[in-house]
Amino acid sequence: MNTRPLHALTLGMALTVASTVFPLAPAMAHGDPPEGDLALHQLLAHVRTATRPFNDVQAAIVAGYVTFPDLSGDCVAQPGQGGMGIHYLNSALLDAELDPLRPELLVYRKPSTGDHELAALEYVVPAPVWDAVHPQPPVLFGHPFHLLRTPNRYGTTAPLYTLHVWLWEPNRNGLFNDWNPAVSCD
């Protein structure tokens, strides 16, 4: 007896029941926070308030942030992916601690007006420092960090865990995506 049609029917019924009991969540761009996650949205609002002064790049410089170029120059972009922008690093914040209100890097875009505009925040932890005290890679805002191995675009001697948060510039690829197609270095 050929049981293939019976297996297909059983599988189809199981999928129908499962989709009724466990409805699919709406599709979201890479890393977008779920709309119903009130705690995350409140935390992001606090981060926005804490970083608002850095919309003025001079305030960032006074707070200890300095340009952190990649090997190609001040502005970081990837053909076909988009850009990140111009990074400013506060090296005093590079440690094994993560404070969402104090990002290690501020990322600016430079529009045609010539002024720097805050676009994103980047949280960075040296991988050897983090790994020495934690069994798992870092997670912030419920999102895991990416491992930036060596050699890398910054020329660092140690790998880094990184997480971008496009809090000031919308990113159609998602809040936590590295690259933003709306940002360029041209």
Tab-separated table of C-alpha atoms in Angstrom, residues 26-134:
chain	number	residue	atom	x	y	z
A	26	PRO	CA	4.944	39.455	11.288
A	27	ALA	CA	8.129	39.534	9.256
A	28	MET	CA	10.544	42.258	10.354
A	29	ALA	CA	13.753	43.624	8.911
A	30	HIS	CA	16.972	42.286	10.416
A	31	GLY	CA	16.974	43.152	14.068
A	32	ASP	CA	13.895	45.381	14.282
A	33	PRO	CA	12.418	45.301	17.773
A	34	PRO	CA	8.987	43.723	18.091
A	35	GLU	CA	6.253	46.373	18.288
A	36	GLY	CA	4.861	44.937	21.518
A	37	ASP	CA	8.174	44.944	23.408
A	38	LEU	CA	7.405	47.923	25.638
A	39	ALA	CA	10.503	47.484	27.851
A	40	LEU	CA	12.810	47.582	24.820
A	41	HIS	CA	11.088	50.631	23.365
A	42	GLN	CA	11.367	52.404	26.742
A	43	LEU	CA	15.072	51.543	26.951
A	44	LEU	CA	15.655	52.846	23.426
A	45	ALA	CA	13.851	56.079	24.400
A	46	HIS	CA	16.222	56.457	27.385
A	47	VAL	CA	19.207	55.845	25.117
A	48	ARG	CA	17.931	58.457	22.681
A	49	THR	CA	17.606	60.975	25.538
A	50	ALA	CA	21.097	60.155	26.847
A	51	THR	CA	22.721	60.516	23.419
A	52	ARG	CA	20.720	63.546	22.228
A	53	PRO	CA	23.530	66.007	23.175
A	54	PHE	CA	25.808	64.199	20.708
A	55	ASN	CA	23.745	65.423	17.776
A	56	ASP	CA	26.303	68.224	18.094
A	57	VAL	CA	29.644	66.630	17.179
A	58	GLN	CA	31.438	69.272	19.274
A	59	ALA	CA	29.630	67.957	22.374
A	60	ALA	CA	30.905	64.478	21.504
A	61	ILE	CA	34.468	65.769	21.204
A	62	VAL	CA	34.208	67.532	24.582
A	63	ALA	CA	32.918	64.244	26.064
A	64	GLY	CA	36.073	62.431	24.888
A	65	TYR	CA	35.048	61.037	21.500
A	66	VAL	CA	37.662	61.230	18.719
A	67	THR	CA	37.546	60.148	15.075
A	68	PHE	CA	38.183	56.459	14.571
A	69	PRO	CA	38.790	55.928	10.841
A	70	ASP	CA	38.958	52.616	9.091
A	71	LEU	CA	41.885	51.715	6.840
A	72	SER	CA	40.265	53.529	3.891
A	73	GLY	CA	39.623	56.842	5.651
A	74	ASP	CA	37.193	58.598	7.962
A	75	CYS	CA	33.942	57.441	6.368
A	76	VAL	CA	33.097	53.728	6.334
A	77	ALA	CA	31.080	52.356	3.392
A	78	GLN	CA	30.711	49.046	1.604
A	79	PRO	CA	29.734	48.990	-2.099
A	80	GLY	CA	26.415	47.218	-2.511
A	81	GLN	CA	25.707	47.322	1.240
A	82	GLY	CA	25.530	51.020	2.061
A	83	GLY	CA	27.463	52.941	4.636
A	84	MET	CA	28.073	53.294	8.308
A	85	GLY	CA	29.485	56.791	8.306
A	86	ILE	CA	32.168	58.536	10.331
A	87	HIS	CA	33.000	56.860	13.642
A	88	TYR	CA	33.936	58.680	16.839
A	89	LEU	CA	35.370	56.516	19.639
A	90	ASN	CA	35.527	57.164	23.357
A	91	SER	CA	38.368	54.805	24.296
A	92	ALA	CA	37.713	55.321	28.021
A	93	LEU	CA	34.537	53.259	27.517
A	94	LEU	CA	36.324	50.232	25.994
A	95	ASP	CA	36.079	47.554	28.678
A	96	ALA	CA	34.103	44.425	29.519
A	97	GLU	CA	31.055	46.434	30.636
A	98	LEU	CA	28.073	47.354	28.484
A	99	ASP	CA	26.140	50.504	29.326
A	100	PRO	CA	23.354	51.203	26.829
A	101	LEU	CA	23.412	54.888	27.839
A	102	ARG	CA	27.129	55.240	27.062
A	103	PRO	CA	28.014	53.826	23.623
A	104	GLU	CA	31.687	53.338	22.828
A	105	LEU	CA	31.230	54.776	19.330
A	106	LEU	CA	29.034	57.458	17.819
A	107	VAL	CA	28.469	57.199	14.072
A	108	TYR	CA	27.830	60.340	12.030
A	109	ARG	CA	26.780	60.868	8.457
A	110	LYS	CA	27.946	63.886	6.536
A	111	PRO	CA	25.190	65.198	4.273
A	112	SER	CA	25.691	67.689	1.487
A	113	THR	CA	25.386	70.554	4.003
A	114	GLY	CA	28.761	69.471	5.397
A	115	ASP	CA	27.618	69.240	9.018
A	116	HIS	CA	27.943	65.960	10.899
A	117	GLU	CA	24.589	64.389	11.773
A	118	LEU	CA	24.359	61.658	14.391
A	119	ALA	CA	23.074	58.545	12.645
A	120	ALA	CA	23.860	55.522	14.811
A	121	LEU	CA	25.415	54.285	17.999
A	122	GLU	CA	27.890	51.441	18.065
A	123	TYR	CA	28.609	49.329	21.089
A	124	VAL	CA	32.037	47.690	21.076
A	125	VAL	CA	33.778	45.276	23.396
A	126	PRO	CA	37.246	43.817	22.762
A	127	ALA	CA	36.552	40.101	22.331
A	128	PRO	CA	39.482	38.849	24.464
A	129	VAL	CA	38.432	41.142	27.348
A	130	TRP	CA	34.785	40.024	27.156
A	131	ASP	CA	35.609	36.340	26.664
A	132	ALA	CA	37.899	36.343	29.713
A	133	VAL	CA	34.926	36.984	32.027
A	134	HIS	CA	31.859	35.792	30.085
